Structure formats: C-alpha cells, structure tokens
Amino acid sequence: MSGCVIFDDDEVFVDNTQQETNEEPTQKRKRVGKTRSNCWKSFEKIFIDGVRHGKCKWCERALKADGNNTGTSSLNKHANNCKKNPENLKNQQTLQFKKEPTGEGSVSTWKHDDKRIKKAMLNLFVVGGLPFKFVENEAFIEYTNALNGKVIVPCRTTISKKVSLYYQEERNKLVTFLCNPLNTIHLTTDCWTSPSKRVHYIVITAHFIDDNWEMHKRIINFKELDSQRGEDIGKEVLKCIQGWGIKNVMTCTVDNACSNDKAIEFLKNKLPNLYNEGKHFHIRCMAHIINLIVRDGMNKNDESVKCLQDAVRYIRKSTQRIALFKKCMKAVGVESTKFLCNDCPTRWNSTYDLLKIAVDLEKAFYEYEMEDRSFARDVVTPVSEDFVTCRAMVSFLEKFKVKTELVSTTSKPLVNRFFGEVCGIYKHIRVWSKNKRFYSIGKDMIDKYEKYWGDFENLNDYIHAFETLIKYKMPENKPLSELDITAKTKSLINDIESRFENFFNCYNTNSNVPFETGGSQDAVHIDDDDDFVGDYFAQSVNSSASKETELTRYLNEGQTQGVKDFDILVWWKNNASRYPILSRMAKDLLGIQISTVASESAFSTSGRIIDSYRANLSAPIIEALVCTQDWVRKSKKPIVDNIDDILKDDDIAKELEDAIRTQNGNGKRPIDINDVEIIYSFQIIHSFHVQPTWPIGDDLEFKHLKLKLL
C-alpha cells in the first residue's frame, strides 16, 4: 500500500516501505524546506510503516511525528523530560564533597553550568599560561570528557579569540575604578629590552588602595617602544594615563636611568595641576639605589672573595669536576641540597648566593684539592682565612638582600618604612667599615649613599616629611645631647611640621566631613629592639589638652611604635571615623611605591614574559595576555607558553588590538583637579602608627648619624 503523507514542516514523502528504516523514501513529490524544530537536535528521523518517527538519541525511544496528527509536539515534550538528555541534567543539582581551606570537608550542591565551565577553561589558559593549541591535545580532551562528558571542548581559534573579549571585560571593570574621582593612583614603570631581538618594551603598573583599605596593583600597559629616549617613554606613559581616563596620578616611581629622569620632566610639563608643580611627582626606586650602593662597593672585591669565585668557576667548567666535587662532599659528610653556582659580575646578589653556598662546603674544597692535582696548579686554592672573610662578606651582604626583598613586596604599604630603612642601611655600612677588610668597600658605598640619601633635599617629600619627629619630643637625657641637636635640625623639624599642617589644611578645606571630637583610643606600645629612630626620640606621654582640631588630637595621641606584624591599613580602616580627613590623606599616601619591583617582576629571569621563542608574537596579543593574566591570576607566576603559531593569526591580532585601543572608560567621569582640588600631602610615614626600623646600639659615632637626614 502506498500513499503520500504531508508533514507539518512542509516536507512531503511517498511511503514505499512497510518496515523501519533510517532512510527516507526515494520518491519525493516536493521538498519545501528543512526541519526547523529544535527538537530534532535530540532525535533521529526514521520511518515505520511509511510514517515518520523520531528516535531519541539518548534513550532510543521512537515517537510518532507525522504532520497530520501529532506533529513535533510529542518530540518536544519528550526532549524536555528525557532523563538521559544532557540538556536536562544541566539544571539538576548533585551533591559534591568540598574541602575547606581549614582542611575540613563539607558537602555542597553542584550543577552543570556551561558559562561557568567556559570561563574556568579560559582562566586555565590565560592564568595558567597554557598554549592555546593545548586545547586540541588528545590527552586534555580525554581528561575533560572523563570529568564531564557534557563539556564541549572549543578549538584553539575559539579560545584565542575569547581572550580579546575576556581582556575587554576585565578592562572595563578596572576602568570603572580608575576613573572614580575619589581614587588616587600611583604608577610604577620600567623599560626592558627583549633578549631575542632589539625590541624595547615598557610596562606600567597602577597601584591604589580601595574603599575597603585593600592594596592593589594592576599592570595597565605593556607595549613596544621605538626607543628608550626619555621623551618617548614619557609619551607612552602619558598616552596610557589618558587612555585609561586617569587624571588623579599622584606619583610615578622609576629607576635611576637618565632617560627616566627626562621622561618624568616630560610628564611634569604635560600633566596638569600636579601638586607643588610636580616637585614630588618623581619617586626614585629604592631597590635600584640599594643595588647601586652595593655594586659600587663590590667593584673592589676582596682577594678572598675573588679566590673563592675562581675556585667555583674552575669546578663548574666540566661535568667530571662537578662529579668529583660531589664525591668529595659525600666523603667529608657534607649534606646539602644546594650545589656550587656561578655568579654574574653585574648582579651582586648572585655573588652573595655563590659565597653563601661555597662557605658551607669548606671541607669539600679541601678534599677536592687533594683529589684533583690540577686544581692548585690552575687557580689559587682557598684557605681557611679566605673562608672566614667570605663568611663575613655573606653576613654583610645579607642585610642588603633582606632589604631588597622587603621593598619587593607589593601586597602591603612600604612607604611608611622608608626612612627607618634608609637610616638602617647607613648604620650597617658604617659599622662594617670599621673592619679594615671592609673599609675600602664601605667608603665607596657611603659615597654612593650620600649621592641619593645623604641630604634632606635629595629625598622626596612624600616619603620623608612626616616622620615620627612630629609625634616625638626630644628627650632631655640620652641618647642625644643638646650639642647633637643643631639649630639646623630643629629648624628642619619645624619645617616638616609646618608642611604637614599646611597639607592637612588643604584636605580640611576640601572635606565635607563634619569634625568629630571623640576621645582617643589608647595607643599600643610594644618595645622592639629593631628600632633605629626610637633611640633618638622618646615618646611623649603627656597628651595635649587641646582638642580643637583633628590634627592636634591625632598628634597628641600616643603612638604605636615597633609593633611587629602591625597592619597599618587595618589600623586606619578602624580609625577612619575618628580621623576622617587624616584617613583620606593616609589612603592617598600609603599607596606610594618606593620600588619598581612590581613592574619588573614581569621580567624576572626565572620566568620572562617575552622570550626568544615568542619573538614574533604581535604586540597587541602580548599585552592582552600579560594584562589579563595579571588582573585575574591567583598566583604570581608569569606567563610562560608557546603560542606562536595561533597568535600570528592576523584576524585574532586585529581583534585584540581593537580591544586595547585607547578608551576613556565606561565609569564615572574622571576627576578634574579643578573640580575637586586634590592637593597631596607630605608623607605621614611613621606617624601612621608604625616604625619598625633598626637599632643604634651604644656606638657613640652613630649618635651623630647624619642629622641632616632628619
């Protein structure tokens, strides 16, 4: 029996079969169009006795779907209720075991979420630093399917194109904050040259403190430079500031290169309404200055240090010598997980690492000398006296290493520690200079120290003007005599206090916060032996009776000094209601960076962002990856991947470049300093209730320590 059946999707078939088949009848009268119903995504068309049916792809149930009676309504109903349909499982919650940070376990609900899975996969490639082509790796696909068979793994082109959207999404969030009129931004910047080809890059990092008193840093620019001329650097920084809609830039921290000095001058001429005509806009990187000081001293290496350096280089020249030295280590019973390392002439910290490891292997050197007869012939072998000297050198350099690591921190404010650390460095050098072996080294270091930190006028007002001098009074007895306190020092202290008061008045004038005269909280005082400034000044225990202003109330309150693990941001967050104007000042000033390490961490030798394997990557893609990774990452590891082939795609590069183009932001209108006069203060540093510094001891020489610094 044959006949024709007309279906609701306008397809006409002739029934020439009486059995189930997956093929349509060969004779057709008319074909108007394809099936349009979404239900056919879950069904396979079959014919039973000439009647079209839909066979479920998940449970294999066949349902009639002819156009005269049922149409596709039954298919839609089944597709929405089929228990084996993955689309239905997405909304079904299941229980999962979740491990808490405390180590305890808990049970929570989970359901399939395509958007969340796609976002997590994008995070994996951007934050984890995986190459985009890894998405096509068979092992990755197998692993993903084993975890969740409903996940559709995208191709590498899709992943790479999603980076631009991800970058733009995260960028818009950041623009909204940076354009907020109440936020003050501090910049750090540095230039770097690719080791693979002569290409110059500039990285600009924004630092700020949010309304919850949390410290943040975000890389907002990573671009190629035509040259490292000061004007070119300045133009790129200015372009970045304008592109992000930032007008409330307080400081810019750079290293001591001449080109950076010229870049700062360019910015000071171009940026409007900088406080005090930009006099305090420039912050010199403390880490670089420490490096210059130590390098000047290390240029005159001690003979013992040179002897040990030569011995290490000799041993590391061949694998046979290395194997023999390891054998000697076992023979003398030296157990160490570290082995001899070479140093770099321009990196003093590498010399420190070389000496620190070598002095612990002293016995192995003696054993090696007996095993290798050419050792004593080719180099001057180290003796006991050399190891004694090198141990002393390790102790001497360790202080600088600790301080360099300290200023490398980007998760908490450090500007409040600047003055004490500077004084501690001076004392450390002078103490070691008394040793005849270190006299020449110390002299060169002192000369370099004097150049940058030896004079009050050479220090930036933001990072020294509000020391503990204001909240301390000179003692009538020890440790300073009246002869030590010169007229110049007294005048300088008065000048600092005057500057602070003037700045406070500027904030007070522009503040709508009503003045509160609430009582002060008890100050916390914990003795700390590691206190440099505290040996000069004694805390004033008599509070002033005057409660006329917020400033006098704050200055007359007892100070927290030398508190270990003291969180200055938490203190100001808890006391913001008591000091509404001063807290605004503190929020602006505590974000100042005394080091460019936050930017330079992107160029660490252990994990460079740009290496010889990616010399041909387009600049827009590099910036999108670097910035996005920095914004969303949970760790501090730099991007390390090989995505050359996929990222050379011109279409992808164009999408990324469009995403990076200059925009003024989607947030609030950027603040104009003419609208809300932002006048910056001289730093409150140690009067911000913290001053962990270094002890003076009883050495009379240091009771005359460069009072011009104070």
C-alpha positions as a printed Julia matrix, in Angstrom:
710×3 Matrix{Float64}:
  0.0    0.0    0.0
  1.4    3.34  -0.92
  0.37   6.87  -0.32
  1.61  10.31   0.49
  1.82  11.96   3.86
  2.12  15.72   4.37
  4.05  16.79   7.49
  3.79  19.98   9.48
  7.28  21.06   8.41
  6.12  21.14   4.77
  8.03  18.02   3.72
  6.19  15.51   1.54
  7.32  11.88   1.35
  5.93   8.87  -0.51
  5.59   5.73   1.61
  7.13   2.8   -0.24
  8.19   0.71   2.76
  6.46  -1.27   5.4
  9.42  -1.68   7.75
 11.53   0.52  10.0
 14.34   2.27   8.16
 16.67   5.16   8.78
 16.44   6.25   5.16
 13.77   8.47   3.71
 11.66   7.2    0.79
 13.41   7.64  -2.52
 10.39   9.16  -4.25
  9.53  12.7   -3.31
  6.85  14.91  -4.72
  8.0   18.09  -3.1
 10.55  19.36  -0.62
  9.77  22.79   0.68
 12.43  23.13   3.36
 14.48  21.52   6.08
 13.23  20.6    9.5
 13.16  23.68  11.66
 12.1   22.44  15.08
 14.82  22.41  17.77
 13.62  19.04  18.97
 15.33  17.33  16.03
 18.67  18.08  17.7
 17.77  15.27  20.11
 16.02  12.98  17.63
 16.9   10.96  14.55
 14.31  10.72  11.77
 13.17   7.18  10.95
 10.17   5.74   9.1
  8.0    2.93  10.39
  5.34   1.65   8.04
  5.81   4.77   5.99
  5.12   7.07   8.92
  7.81   9.41  10.12
  9.01   8.88  13.66
 11.63  10.5   15.84
 14.1    8.21  17.57
 15.56   9.75  20.75
 19.34   9.92  20.57
 19.6    9.4   24.33
 17.07   6.72  25.29
 16.36   5.39  21.74
 12.61   5.63  22.17
 10.7    6.13  18.91
  7.83   8.62  18.82
  5.4    9.27  16.01
  5.92  12.62  14.36
  3.57  12.85  11.4
  2.23  16.16  10.3
 -1.45  15.22  10.29
 -1.91  14.3   13.93
  0.97  14.69  16.33
  3.47  16.93  14.56
  6.54  17.54  16.73
  4.8   18.42  19.98
  5.35  14.94  21.39
  9.03  15.14  20.49
  9.42  18.47  22.27
  7.72  17.12  25.35
  9.92  14.04  25.44
 13.1   16.05  24.82
 12.31  18.23  27.82
 11.62  15.27  30.09
 14.06  12.62  28.93
 16.17  11.66  31.94
 19.15  10.77  29.77
 19.18  14.06  27.87
 22.33  16.02  28.95
 20.46  19.28  28.49
 18.08  18.25  31.25
 20.92  17.21  33.54
 22.4   20.72  33.44
 19.7   22.04  35.73
 19.83  19.07  38.05
 21.77  19.68  41.25
 24.02  16.98  42.65
 25.96  16.66  45.86
 29.72  17.09  45.89
 32.4   16.95  48.56
 34.22  20.24  49.05
 37.44  20.68  51.0
 37.59  23.87  53.05
 40.8   25.95  53.5
 40.87  24.79  57.11
 41.28  21.2   55.93
 37.78  20.18  56.96
 35.33  18.78  54.43
 31.79  19.83  53.64
 29.02  18.81  51.27
 27.6   21.28  48.77
 25.36  21.17  45.71
 26.63  21.33  42.15
 25.02  21.6   38.77
 26.29  21.74  35.23
 26.82  25.34  34.07
 28.15  25.91  30.56
 29.05  29.55  31.16
 30.97  28.8   34.32
 32.82  25.94  32.63
 33.8   28.09  29.66
 35.02  30.87  31.97
 37.03  28.39  34.02
 38.6   26.92  30.88
 39.55  30.4   29.66
 41.07  31.12  33.06
 43.06  27.91  32.77
 44.72  29.07  29.57
 45.18  32.74  30.48
 46.13  32.48  34.13
 47.8   29.1   33.92
 49.86  30.15  30.93
 48.97  27.19  28.71
 49.44  27.41  24.93
 46.14  27.69  23.12
 46.9   24.67  20.95
 46.92  22.58  24.12
 43.12  22.54  23.87
 43.49  20.14  20.94
 45.78  17.8   22.83
 44.25  14.32  22.86
 45.12  13.74  26.5
 43.42  17.01  27.51
 40.28  16.14  25.55
 40.19  12.66  27.08
 40.67  14.08  30.57
 37.91  16.67  30.06
 35.47  14.07  28.78
 36.25  11.83  31.72
 35.46  14.64  34.15
 32.3   15.77  32.43
 31.1   14.23  29.2
 28.74  17.13  28.57
 31.57  19.64  28.15
 32.17  20.72  24.57
 35.87  21.49  24.19
 36.37  24.51  21.91
 39.07  24.73  19.26
 42.21  26.79  19.79
 41.0   29.53  17.44
 37.89  30.0   19.58
 39.98  30.11  22.74
 42.36  32.68  21.29
 39.52  34.91  20.11
 37.87  34.74  23.51
 40.99  36.31  25.03
 40.09  39.66  23.49
 36.6   39.54  24.99
 37.99  38.43  28.34
 40.54  41.24  28.25
 37.87  43.82  27.43
 35.57  42.54  30.18
 38.28  42.76  32.83
 39.5   46.09  31.46
 36.06  47.67  31.79
 35.93  46.64  35.45
 39.28  48.27  36.08
 38.43  51.41  34.1
 35.39  51.92  36.3
 37.58  52.03  39.38
 40.44  54.08  37.94
 38.0   56.74  36.73
 36.44  57.1   40.17
 37.04  60.72  41.3
 37.81  59.61  44.85
 40.67  57.27  43.95
 44.32  58.26  43.88
 46.59  56.28  41.57
 50.34  55.72  41.86
 52.34  54.45  38.89
 55.47  52.37  38.57
 57.14  51.93  35.23
 60.24  50.42  33.74
 61.7   49.59  30.35
 63.17  46.32  29.19
 64.87  45.04  26.06
 63.96  41.65  24.66
 66.9   39.22  24.74
 65.86  37.68  21.44
 65.85  40.85  19.37
 66.36  44.55  19.9
 62.81  45.38  20.85
 62.07  47.74  23.73
 59.07  47.21  25.98
 57.52  49.42  28.62
 55.37  48.1   31.44
 53.23  50.45  33.52
 51.61  49.32  36.76
 48.89  51.15  38.67
 48.8   50.94  42.48
 45.91  52.04  44.65
 44.04  51.43  47.89
 40.33  50.7   47.57
 37.48  51.74  49.84
 37.99  48.62  51.95
 41.61  49.63  52.61
 42.99  46.83  50.47
 46.2   47.34  48.5
 46.03  46.61  44.77
 48.38  46.61  41.81
 47.4   46.16  38.17
 49.51  46.13  35.03
 47.72  48.55  32.71
 50.21  48.82  29.87
 52.68  46.53  28.15
 53.78  47.91  24.8
 56.7   48.14  22.46
 58.81  51.3   22.37
 60.54  52.67  19.32
 63.4   53.77  21.54
 64.32  54.26  25.19
 64.68  58.01  24.85
 63.19  59.88  27.77
 60.66  61.74  25.66
 59.44  58.54  24.01
 58.98  56.91  27.4
 57.13  59.96  28.68
 54.81  59.99  25.65
 53.9   56.34  26.15
 53.17  56.87  29.85
 51.06  59.95  29.05
 49.17  58.02  26.37
 48.46  55.26  28.89
 47.21  57.72  31.52
 44.91  59.46  29.05
 43.73  56.2   27.53
 42.55  54.92  30.88
 40.97  58.25  31.79
 43.22  58.66  34.82
 43.78  62.22  35.99
 44.4   61.66  39.67
 48.01  60.46  39.39
 49.97  61.3   42.5
 53.43  59.78  41.96
 55.44  57.84  39.4
 58.22  55.52  40.57
 61.09  54.8   38.17
 64.68  53.62  38.35
 67.67  55.91  38.15
 68.31  55.85  34.4
 68.85  59.25  32.8
 66.12  58.51  30.26
 63.62  58.09  33.08
 64.58  61.45  34.55
 63.79  63.04  31.19
 60.53  61.1   30.96
 59.48  62.46  34.35
 60.27  66.01  33.25
 58.15  65.46  30.14
 55.21  64.23  32.22
 55.51  67.1   34.68
 55.16  69.53  31.78
 52.2   67.69  30.25
 50.16  66.62  33.27
 48.07  69.49  34.62
 47.69  70.52  38.24
 50.39  68.36  39.79
 50.86  69.2   43.44
 53.58  71.79  44.03
 54.27  71.93  40.27
 55.27  68.28  40.21
 58.18  68.69  42.61
 57.24  65.49  44.43
 55.86  63.55  41.46
 59.14  61.67  40.92
 59.9   58.72  43.24
 63.27  57.0   42.85
 63.28  53.23  43.12
 64.76  52.2   46.46
 65.71  48.74  45.19
 67.78  50.25  42.39
 69.56  52.61  44.74
 70.43  49.74  47.08
 71.75  47.86  44.07
 73.9   50.82  43.0
 75.29  51.24  46.52
 76.28  47.58  46.83
 77.66  47.36  43.3
 79.95  50.32  43.94
 81.36  48.51  46.94
 81.65  45.15  45.21
 83.72  46.68  42.43
 86.62  46.38  44.85
 86.26  42.71  45.6
 88.34  41.3   48.41
 91.09  38.87  47.36
 89.45  36.13  49.4
 86.18  36.63  47.56
 87.97  36.51  44.21
 89.77  33.35  45.24
 86.52  31.56  46.03
 84.89  32.82  42.83
 87.76  31.42  40.74
 87.61  28.09  42.55
 83.88  27.73  41.88
 84.27  28.63  38.2
 87.07  26.07  37.85
 84.96  23.25  39.28
 81.89  24.07  37.22
 83.77  24.11  33.92
 83.38  20.37  33.34
 80.99  17.62  34.32
 83.9   15.46  35.51
 84.97  18.1   38.03
 81.4   18.55  39.21
 81.03  14.8   39.73
 84.32  14.67  41.61
 83.31  17.55  43.88
 80.02  15.84  44.7
 82.01  12.73  45.57
 84.17  14.83  47.89
 81.06  16.22  49.56
 79.93  12.71  50.42
 83.41  11.75  51.57
 83.55  14.54  54.17
 79.94  14.04  55.21
 78.59  17.33  53.85
 74.87  17.05  53.29
 73.47  19.91  51.26
 70.62  20.19  48.79
 72.39  23.11  47.1
 75.4   22.98  44.86
 78.02  25.45  43.69
 76.68  28.17  41.41
 78.37  30.77  39.22
 77.8   34.48  39.71
 77.15  37.34  37.33
 79.55  40.32  37.54
 76.68  42.83  37.31
 74.45  41.13  39.9
 75.78  41.37  43.43
 73.05  39.08  44.74
 74.45  36.28  42.57
 77.83  36.8   44.26
 76.05  36.58  47.6
 74.46  33.26  46.57
 77.82  31.91  45.37
 79.57  32.76  48.63
 76.72  31.59  50.87
 76.75  28.13  49.31
 80.53  27.86  48.97
 81.37  28.66  52.6
 79.12  25.82  53.75
 81.15  23.43  51.59
 84.55  24.4   53.01
 85.58  20.83  53.91
 84.63  19.61  50.45
 87.01  22.15  48.89
 89.9   20.81  50.98
 89.07  17.25  49.94
 88.77  18.24  46.3
 92.21  19.85  46.36
 93.71  16.51  47.33
 91.78  14.59  44.66
 92.39  16.99  41.76
 96.08  17.79  41.38
 95.5   20.39  38.64
 93.24  22.4   40.96
 96.12  24.01  42.88
 98.09  24.45  39.67
 95.42  26.35  37.7
 93.88  28.54  40.43
 94.75  29.93  43.83
 93.05  27.48  46.15
 91.06  28.94  49.05
 92.43  28.53  52.56
 90.84  28.81  55.99
 91.35  32.59  56.19
 89.57  33.04  52.87
 86.52  31.2   54.14
 86.46  33.35  57.3
 86.49  36.51  55.2
 83.83  35.21  52.84
 81.56  34.28  55.74
 81.85  37.85  56.94
 81.04  39.09  53.44
 77.93  36.91  53.39
 76.78  38.46  56.68
 77.48  41.93  55.28
 75.54  41.37  52.04
 72.68  39.56  53.73
 71.33  42.81  55.18
 71.05  44.32  51.69
 69.41  41.18  50.37
 66.81  41.31  53.15
 66.07  44.96  52.47
 65.81  44.38  48.74
 63.31  41.59  49.34
 61.41  43.85  51.72
 60.91  46.61  49.16
 59.88  43.98  46.6
 56.61  43.43  48.44
 53.57  44.73  46.57
 50.77  43.42  48.77
 51.16  45.91  51.59
 52.32  49.52  52.08
 56.05  50.06  52.48
 56.38  53.8   52.18
 55.86  54.14  55.92
 59.1   52.2   56.49
 61.27  54.12  54.07
 63.03  56.48  56.45
 63.92  53.84  59.03
 65.25  51.5   56.34
 67.39  54.25  54.83
 68.91  55.05  58.21
 69.43  51.35  58.88
 71.41  50.96  55.67
 73.66  53.86  56.62
 74.34  52.41  60.04
 75.02  48.95  58.63
 77.64  50.28  56.21
 79.36  52.39  58.85
 79.56  49.5   61.31
 81.22  47.21  58.8
 83.52  49.97  57.57
 85.34  49.78  60.9
 86.69  46.4   59.83
 89.91  47.0   57.91
 88.96  44.42  55.31
 85.73  46.26  54.54
 86.95  49.84  54.93
 87.52  50.42  51.22
 84.23  48.75  50.28
 82.33  50.74  52.9
 83.86  54.04  51.78
 82.64  53.59  48.21
 79.2   52.62  49.47
 78.97  55.67  51.72
 79.85  57.92  48.78
 77.03  56.46  46.71
 74.67  56.62  49.69
 75.43  60.33  50.11
 74.54  60.96  46.48
 70.97  59.72  46.82
 70.04  59.74  50.51
 72.67  61.84  52.23
 70.78  65.11  52.15
 67.29  66.07  53.21
 66.73  67.98  49.98
 67.52  64.88  47.91
 64.65  62.92  49.44
 61.13  63.13  48.07
 58.82  64.99  50.43
 56.17  62.31  50.11
 58.44  59.68  51.61
 60.1   61.51  54.46
 58.36  64.69  55.52
 56.08  63.16  58.12
 58.4   61.11  60.21
 57.93  60.29  63.86
 59.56  63.62  64.61
 56.16  65.21  64.84
 54.82  62.76  67.39
 58.03  62.58  69.37
 59.74  65.12  71.54
 63.45  65.39  72.05
 64.47  63.77  75.35
 66.28  65.75  77.96
 68.75  62.93  78.52
 70.06  60.02  76.48
 70.74  59.17  73.74
 71.25  62.68  72.23
 72.87  65.64  73.91
 71.97  69.26  73.21
 75.16  69.58  71.16
 73.88  66.92  68.79
 70.64  68.73  68.19
 71.84  71.54  66.0
 69.89  74.62  65.1
 69.54  73.32  61.56
 67.95  70.1   62.78
 65.47  71.96  64.98
 64.58  74.24  62.11
 64.11  71.26  59.84
 61.75  69.57  62.27
 59.67  72.72  62.48
 59.63  72.89  58.7
 58.34  69.32  58.45
 55.59  70.0   60.96
 54.6   73.16  59.1
 54.37  71.28  55.81
 52.19  68.63  57.34
 49.85  71.19  58.83
 49.55  73.06  55.55
 48.74  69.89  53.72
 46.17  68.89  56.34
 44.52  72.27  55.95
 44.25  71.67  52.19
 42.41  68.41  52.79
 40.32  70.0   55.51
 39.26  72.81  53.18
 38.04  70.35  50.56
 36.39  67.99  53.03
 32.66  67.9   53.71
 33.13  65.57  56.67
 32.0   67.16  59.92
 34.61  67.39  62.64
 34.3   64.92  65.49
 35.74  65.49  68.92
 35.51  61.97  70.24
 38.07  60.73  72.73
 41.18  58.99  71.53
 41.86  55.31  71.89
 44.72  54.03  73.91
 47.86  53.72  71.83
 49.61  50.4   71.58
 53.27  50.37  72.52
 55.39  47.3   72.01
 59.11  47.55  72.5
 61.15  46.48  69.51
 64.91  46.1   69.61
 64.98  46.61  65.85
 64.16  50.32  66.18
 66.56  52.88  64.75
 64.67  56.15  65.13
 63.37  55.2   68.55
 66.86  55.5   70.02
 66.82  59.18  69.22
 63.35  60.16  70.28
 61.31  59.31  73.34
 57.59  59.04  73.17
 55.68  61.95  74.62
 53.46  60.61  77.37
 51.66  63.83  78.13
 48.82  64.41  75.71
 47.95  67.95  74.9
 44.78  69.27  76.4
 43.89  70.93  73.13
 41.14  69.14  71.22
 40.46  71.93  68.77
 41.34  70.13  65.56
 41.58  66.62  64.26
 45.25  67.19  63.54
 46.23  68.26  67.06
 44.16  65.44  68.51
 45.99  62.94  66.33
 49.45  64.34  67.04
 48.86  64.44  70.77
 47.7   60.84  70.89
 50.23  58.23  71.93
 51.94  56.37  69.13
 52.19  52.72  68.28
 55.87  52.09  67.8
 57.77  49.0   66.82
 54.73  46.7   66.62
 55.63  43.52  64.79
 53.14  42.27  62.19
 51.31  45.56  62.52
 48.82  46.12  59.68
 48.73  49.83  59.05
 45.8   49.59  56.64
 43.67  47.79  59.22
 44.53  50.47  61.78
 43.41  53.29  59.5
 40.32  51.37  58.45
 39.3   51.0   62.09
 40.1   54.63  62.91
 38.8   56.33  59.76
 35.72  57.58  61.59
 37.88  59.22  64.25
 40.2   60.84  61.73
 38.11  61.37  58.56
 40.47  63.9   56.99
 43.71  62.26  58.03
 42.42  58.89  56.83
 41.9   60.38  53.37
 45.48  61.59  53.45
 46.69  58.21  54.64
 44.79  56.39  51.91
 46.37  58.59  49.25
 49.9   58.36  50.62
 50.17  54.73  51.68
 49.77  53.64  48.08
 53.09  55.26  47.12
 55.58  52.74  45.76
 59.22  53.03  46.81
 60.29  50.42  44.28
 59.55  49.5   40.66
 59.8   45.8   41.52
 56.06  45.41  40.94
 56.65  46.17  37.28
 59.97  44.41  36.97
 58.57  41.18  38.36
 57.22  40.65  34.86
 60.81  40.43  33.64
 62.24  38.07  36.24
 64.91  35.8   34.81
 63.14  32.77  36.23
 60.1   33.33  34.07
 60.25  36.08  31.45
 57.05  37.01  29.72
 58.81  37.58  26.42
 61.49  35.11  25.42
 63.31  34.05  22.29
 60.61  31.51  21.43
 57.98  34.21  21.1
 59.98  36.88  19.36
 57.44  37.05  16.54
 54.28  37.48  18.62
 52.26  40.58  17.86
 52.36  43.34  20.44
 48.56  43.55  20.97
 48.37  39.85  21.82
 51.27  40.09  24.23
 49.64  42.99  26.06
 46.25  41.28  26.24
 47.77  38.13  27.7
 50.05  39.94  30.14
 47.41  42.33  31.43
 44.59  39.81  31.65
 46.77  37.29  33.4
 47.86  39.91  35.91
 44.3   41.01  36.62
 42.8   37.58  37.24
 45.63  35.4   38.42
 45.73  33.97  41.9
 49.47  33.31  41.82
 52.48  35.43  40.93
 53.83  33.2   38.2
 54.42  34.97  34.89
 53.01  33.76  31.61
 55.17  31.07  30.08
 53.79  29.45  26.95
 54.46  28.82  23.3
 51.55  30.17  21.29
 53.49  31.44  18.31
 51.51  29.8   15.53
 47.99  30.59  16.7
 48.82  34.12  17.81
 50.32  35.04  14.46
 46.79  34.97  13.04
 46.12  38.48  11.71
 42.39  38.35  12.43
 42.98  37.48  16.07
 45.63  40.17  16.36
 43.21  42.73  14.96
 40.52  41.78  17.47
 42.96  42.12  20.33
 44.29  45.41  19.03
 40.77  46.8   18.84
 40.22  45.73  22.44
 43.33  47.54  23.56
 42.65  50.79  21.73
 42.51  53.92  23.78
 39.23  54.45  25.56
 38.16  56.91  28.18
 36.35  54.26  30.15
 32.75  53.43  30.92
 32.81  54.52  34.51
 32.22  57.85  36.11
 33.65  60.97  34.59
 37.33  61.2   35.54
 38.06  63.68  38.23
 39.28  67.1   37.23
 41.54  68.59  39.85
 39.86  71.91  39.18
 36.54  70.37  40.25
 37.73  68.7   43.41
 41.07  70.13  44.36
 43.32  67.2   45.1
 46.29  68.56  46.96
 48.69  65.95  48.13
 50.45  65.83  51.41
 53.92  65.28  52.6
 54.01  61.75  53.83
 52.83  60.78  57.29
 55.04  57.67  57.3
 55.9   56.74  60.87
 53.25  58.93  62.42
 50.94  56.43  60.78
 51.48  54.42  63.93
 54.23  52.11  62.76
 58.01  52.36  62.59
 59.86  49.02  62.51
 63.45  50.13  61.97
 66.99  49.22  63.05
 68.73  49.6   66.41
 71.53  52.06  67.03
 73.3   50.36  69.88
 75.77  52.13  72.14
 78.18  53.25  69.44
 78.72  56.97  70.03
 79.59  57.52  66.39
 76.04  56.74  65.37
 74.58  59.16  67.85
 75.84  61.77  65.39
 74.27  59.97  62.45
 73.69  62.43  59.64
 71.2   64.63  61.41
 70.64  66.44  58.17
 68.64  63.38  57.14
 66.21  64.12  59.92
